[in-house]
């Protein structure tokens, strides 16, 4: 049993891959499984009972076999993904563009960050995040998995 007695501001999931060169299908499956929102009750037994606290997918750090890391994080104000690399920082149009980049270059998600939702998060940002993640999940190859 896994218990959660406090509600952290940031919730991080660490993924461990069995090797450094996974198949693209494996990376795609992980990207398709990411949910835009989580409730701690979906993962843990919560004590005391939760007052319906949700967490929002905020970003991730990805690893490539060439020992290179990149980060991708959601910007609530621009409603776009910000991509961080050693060489550059750039915006990605949407989650599908992020997923295609990660797949093309063989980046493996290793740390997934969820942030506790507060009232200061613009509802339009959450709606756009939900829409983009849902759009990826509806892709044919994603739905088949």
PDB file of C-alpha atoms in Angstrom:
ATOM      1  CA  UNK A   1       0.000   0.000   0.000  1.00  0.00           C
ATOM      2  CA  UNK A   2       1.118   3.516  -0.783  1.00  0.00           C
ATOM      3  CA  UNK A   3      -0.044   6.303   1.503  1.00  0.00           C
ATOM      4  CA  UNK A   4       0.121  10.047   1.036  1.00  0.00           C
ATOM      5  CA  UNK A   5      -0.233  12.168   4.172  1.00  0.00           C
ATOM      6  CA  UNK A   6       0.666  15.558   2.677  1.00  0.00           C
ATOM      7  CA  UNK A   7      -0.176  17.290  -0.568  1.00  0.00           C
ATOM      8  CA  UNK A   8       3.126  18.400  -2.124  1.00  0.00           C
ATOM      9  CA  UNK A   9       3.272  21.442  -4.395  1.00  0.00           C
ATOM     10  CA  UNK A  10       5.114  19.414  -7.075  1.00  0.00           C
ATOM     11  CA  UNK A  11       4.638  15.701  -7.661  1.00  0.00           C
ATOM     12  CA  UNK A  12       7.376  13.982  -9.681  1.00  0.00           C
ATOM     13  CA  UNK A  13       7.260  10.579 -11.338  1.00  0.00           C
ATOM     14  CA  UNK A  14      10.590   8.954 -12.187  1.00  0.00           C
ATOM     15  CA  UNK A  15      10.620   6.502 -15.087  1.00  0.00           C
ATOM     16  CA  UNK A  16      13.343   3.878 -15.351  1.00  0.00           C
ATOM     17  CA  UNK A  17      13.919   2.369 -18.775  1.00  0.00           C
ATOM     18  CA  UNK A  18      15.257  -1.189 -19.200  1.00  0.00           C
ATOM     19  CA  UNK A  19      17.825  -0.014 -21.761  1.00  0.00           C
ATOM     20  CA  UNK A  20      19.138   3.211 -23.309  1.00  0.00           C
ATOM     21  CA  UNK A  21      17.681   2.626 -26.758  1.00  0.00           C
ATOM     22  CA  UNK A  22      13.968   1.880 -26.468  1.00  0.00           C
ATOM     23  CA  UNK A  23      11.751   1.383 -29.475  1.00  0.00           C
ATOM     24  CA  UNK A  24       9.812   4.433 -30.678  1.00  0.00           C
ATOM     25  CA  UNK A  25       6.602   2.559 -29.874  1.00  0.00           C
ATOM     26  CA  UNK A  26       7.627   2.381 -26.217  1.00  0.00           C
ATOM     27  CA  UNK A  27       8.280   6.127 -26.053  1.00  0.00           C
ATOM     28  CA  UNK A  28       4.994   6.775 -27.877  1.00  0.00           C
ATOM     29  CA  UNK A  29       3.116   4.606 -25.394  1.00  0.00           C
ATOM     30  CA  UNK A  30       4.491   6.596 -22.440  1.00  0.00           C
ATOM     31  CA  UNK A  31       3.602   9.899 -24.109  1.00  0.00           C
ATOM     32  CA  UNK A  32       0.079   8.618 -24.773  1.00  0.00           C
ATOM     33  CA  UNK A  33      -0.340   7.501 -21.181  1.00  0.00           C
ATOM     34  CA  UNK A  34       0.401  10.925 -19.697  1.00  0.00           C
ATOM     35  CA  UNK A  35      -2.727  12.511 -18.311  1.00  0.00           C
ATOM     36  CA  UNK A  36      -3.201  16.277 -18.225  1.00  0.00           C
ATOM     37  CA  UNK A  37      -4.534  16.034 -14.665  1.00  0.00           C
ATOM     38  CA  UNK A  38      -4.089  13.656 -11.755  1.00  0.00           C
ATOM     39  CA  UNK A  39      -5.751  13.221  -8.423  1.00  0.00           C
ATOM     40  CA  UNK A  40      -3.595  11.721  -5.708  1.00  0.00           C
ATOM     41  CA  UNK A  41      -6.390   9.250  -4.910  1.00  0.00           C
ATOM     42  CA  UNK A  42      -5.685   7.651  -8.292  1.00  0.00           C
ATOM     43  CA  UNK A  43      -2.210   6.668  -7.091  1.00  0.00           C
ATOM     44  CA  UNK A  44      -2.184   6.672  -3.272  1.00  0.00           C
ATOM     45  CA  UNK A  45      -4.366   6.102  -0.292  1.00  0.00           C
ATOM     46  CA  UNK A  46      -4.775   9.606   1.039  1.00  0.00           C
ATOM     47  CA  UNK A  47      -4.866  10.491   4.707  1.00  0.00           C
ATOM     48  CA  UNK A  48      -6.657  12.613   5.691  1.00  0.00           C
ATOM     49  CA  UNK A  49      -9.238  12.274   2.923  1.00  0.00           C
ATOM     50  CA  UNK A  50      -8.552  14.708   0.123  1.00  0.00           C
ATOM     51  CA  UNK A  51     -10.508  17.861  -0.505  1.00  0.00           C
ATOM     52  CA  UNK A  52     -10.469  17.111  -4.234  1.00  0.00           C
ATOM     53  CA  UNK A  53      -6.956  18.430  -4.943  1.00  0.00           C
ATOM     54  CA  UNK A  54      -5.850  17.966  -8.553  1.00  0.00           C
ATOM     55  CA  UNK A  55      -2.424  18.089 -10.127  1.00  0.00           C
ATOM     56  CA  UNK A  56      -1.714  19.375 -13.606  1.00  0.00           C
ATOM     57  CA  UNK A  57       0.902  17.951 -15.975  1.00  0.00           C
ATOM     58  CA  UNK A  58       3.577  20.625 -16.082  1.00  0.00           C
ATOM     59  CA  UNK A  59       6.514  19.151 -17.966  1.00  0.00           C
ATOM     60  CA  UNK A  60       9.248  16.580 -18.150  1.00  0.00           C
ATOM     61  CA  UNK A  61      12.925  15.904 -18.507  1.00  0.00           C
ATOM     62  CA  UNK A  62      13.959  13.475 -21.226  1.00  0.00           C
ATOM     63  CA  UNK A  63      17.180  11.533 -21.821  1.00  0.00           C
ATOM     64  CA  UNK A  64      18.877  10.402 -25.006  1.00  0.00           C
ATOM     65  CA  UNK A  65      21.340   7.503 -25.203  1.00  0.00           C
ATOM     66  CA  UNK A  66      24.090   9.929 -26.192  1.00  0.00           C
ATOM     67  CA  UNK A  67      23.934  11.143 -22.567  1.00  0.00           C
ATOM     68  CA  UNK A  68      22.040  14.283 -23.447  1.00  0.00           C
ATOM     69  CA  UNK A  69      19.066  15.729 -21.576  1.00  0.00           C
ATOM     70  CA  UNK A  70      16.310  18.097 -22.682  1.00  0.00           C
ATOM     71  CA  UNK A  71      13.360  19.565 -20.814  1.00  0.00           C
ATOM     72  CA  UNK A  72       9.881  20.474 -21.999  1.00  0.00           C
ATOM     73  CA  UNK A  73       7.518  22.511 -19.814  1.00  0.00           C
ATOM     74  CA  UNK A  74       4.048  23.974 -20.274  1.00  0.00           C
ATOM     75  CA  UNK A  75       3.820  27.769 -20.095  1.00  0.00           C
ATOM     76  CA  UNK A  76       0.432  28.756 -18.686  1.00  0.00           C
ATOM     77  CA  UNK A  77       0.583  32.315 -19.988  1.00  0.00           C
ATOM     78  CA  UNK A  78       1.468  31.516 -23.633  1.00  0.00           C
ATOM     79  CA  UNK A  79      -0.348  28.144 -23.691  1.00  0.00           C
ATOM     80  CA  UNK A  80       2.626  26.600 -25.431  1.00  0.00           C
ATOM     81  CA  UNK A  81       5.414  24.197 -24.615  1.00  0.00           C
ATOM     82  CA  UNK A  82       8.874  25.588 -23.899  1.00  0.00           C
ATOM     83  CA  UNK A  83      11.722  23.336 -24.993  1.00  0.00           C
ATOM     84  CA  UNK A  84      15.072  23.629 -23.186  1.00  0.00           C
ATOM     85  CA  UNK A  85      18.261  22.238 -24.690  1.00  0.00           C
ATOM     86  CA  UNK A  86      21.968  22.965 -24.186  1.00  0.00           C
ATOM     87  CA  UNK A  87      21.932  24.909 -27.427  1.00  0.00           C
ATOM     88  CA  UNK A  88      18.600  26.704 -27.381  1.00  0.00           C
ATOM     89  CA  UNK A  89      15.308  27.552 -25.744  1.00  0.00           C
ATOM     90  CA  UNK A  90      12.311  27.572 -28.047  1.00  0.00           C
ATOM     91  CA  UNK A  91       8.571  27.297 -28.051  1.00  0.00           C
ATOM     92  CA  UNK A  92       6.818  24.296 -29.522  1.00  0.00           C
ATOM     93  CA  UNK A  93       3.393  24.898 -31.025  1.00  0.00           C
ATOM     94  CA  UNK A  94       1.598  22.013 -29.340  1.00  0.00           C
ATOM     95  CA  UNK A  95       1.982  18.665 -27.568  1.00  0.00           C
ATOM     96  CA  UNK A  96       1.899  16.720 -30.843  1.00  0.00           C
ATOM     97  CA  UNK A  97       4.904  18.705 -32.082  1.00  0.00           C
ATOM     98  CA  UNK A  98       6.720  17.967 -28.807  1.00  0.00           C
ATOM     99  CA  UNK A  99       5.914  14.251 -29.064  1.00  0.00           C
ATOM    100  CA  UNK A 100       7.103  14.078 -32.674  1.00  0.00           C
ATOM    101  CA  UNK A 101      10.385  15.764 -31.763  1.00  0.00           C
ATOM    102  CA  UNK A 102      11.015  13.381 -28.856  1.00  0.00           C
ATOM    103  CA  UNK A 103      10.220  10.348 -31.017  1.00  0.00           C
ATOM    104  CA  UNK A 104      12.311  11.503 -33.954  1.00  0.00           C
ATOM    105  CA  UNK A 105      15.390  12.025 -31.803  1.00  0.00           C
ATOM    106  CA  UNK A 106      14.815   9.064 -29.453  1.00  0.00           C
ATOM    107  CA  UNK A 107      14.375  11.023 -26.214  1.00  0.00           C
ATOM    108  CA  UNK A 108      13.018   8.978 -23.303  1.00  0.00           C
ATOM    109  CA  UNK A 109      10.846  10.688 -20.685  1.00  0.00           C
ATOM    110  CA  UNK A 110      12.607  10.174 -17.348  1.00  0.00           C
ATOM    111  CA  UNK A 111      11.091  12.711 -14.929  1.00  0.00           C
ATOM    112  CA  UNK A 112       7.455  13.757 -15.201  1.00  0.00           C
ATOM    113  CA  UNK A 113       6.331  16.817 -13.225  1.00  0.00           C
ATOM    114  CA  UNK A 114       2.811  17.511 -12.003  1.00  0.00           C
ATOM    115  CA  UNK A 115       1.982  20.725 -10.145  1.00  0.00           C
ATOM    116  CA  UNK A 116      -0.820  21.155  -7.631  1.00  0.00           C
ATOM    117  CA  UNK A 117      -3.621  23.204  -9.135  1.00  0.00           C
ATOM    118  CA  UNK A 118      -4.348  26.492  -7.446  1.00  0.00           C
ATOM    119  CA  UNK A 119      -7.004  29.050  -8.160  1.00  0.00           C
ATOM    120  CA  UNK A 120      -4.486  31.340  -9.915  1.00  0.00           C
ATOM    121  CA  UNK A 121      -4.121  28.984 -12.891  1.00  0.00           C
ATOM    122  CA  UNK A 122      -6.044  30.443 -15.838  1.00  0.00           C
ATOM    123  CA  UNK A 123      -8.879  28.079 -16.817  1.00  0.00           C
ATOM    124  CA  UNK A 124      -8.133  28.712 -20.498  1.00  0.00           C
ATOM    125  CA  UNK A 125      -4.599  27.365 -19.984  1.00  0.00           C
ATOM    126  CA  UNK A 126      -5.939  24.156 -18.441  1.00  0.00           C
ATOM    127  CA  UNK A 127      -8.489  23.751 -21.211  1.00  0.00           C
ATOM    128  CA  UNK A 128      -5.800  24.125 -23.867  1.00  0.00           C
ATOM    129  CA  UNK A 129      -3.492  21.673 -22.086  1.00  0.00           C
ATOM    130  CA  UNK A 130      -6.341  19.158 -21.829  1.00  0.00           C
ATOM    131  CA  UNK A 131      -7.162  19.625 -25.519  1.00  0.00           C
ATOM    132  CA  UNK A 132      -3.564  19.119 -26.677  1.00  0.00           C
ATOM    133  CA  UNK A 133      -2.927  16.022 -24.570  1.00  0.00           C
ATOM    134  CA  UNK A 134      -6.285  14.554 -25.604  1.00  0.00           C
ATOM    135  CA  UNK A 135      -5.447  15.242 -29.257  1.00  0.00           C
ATOM    136  CA  UNK A 136      -2.304  13.109 -28.963  1.00  0.00           C
ATOM    137  CA  UNK A 137      -4.220  10.322 -27.211  1.00  0.00           C
ATOM    138  CA  UNK A 138      -6.703  10.235 -30.099  1.00  0.00           C
ATOM    139  CA  UNK A 139      -3.986   9.592 -32.679  1.00  0.00           C
ATOM    140  CA  UNK A 140      -4.505   6.271 -34.440  1.00  0.00           C
ATOM    141  CA  UNK A 141      -1.299   4.623 -33.256  1.00  0.00           C
ATOM    142  CA  UNK A 142      -1.913   5.840 -29.736  1.00  0.00           C
ATOM    143  CA  UNK A 143      -5.469   4.548 -29.603  1.00  0.00           C
ATOM    144  CA  UNK A 144      -4.327   1.145 -30.859  1.00  0.00           C
ATOM    145  CA  UNK A 145      -2.066   0.677 -27.867  1.00  0.00           C
TER     146      UNK A 145
END
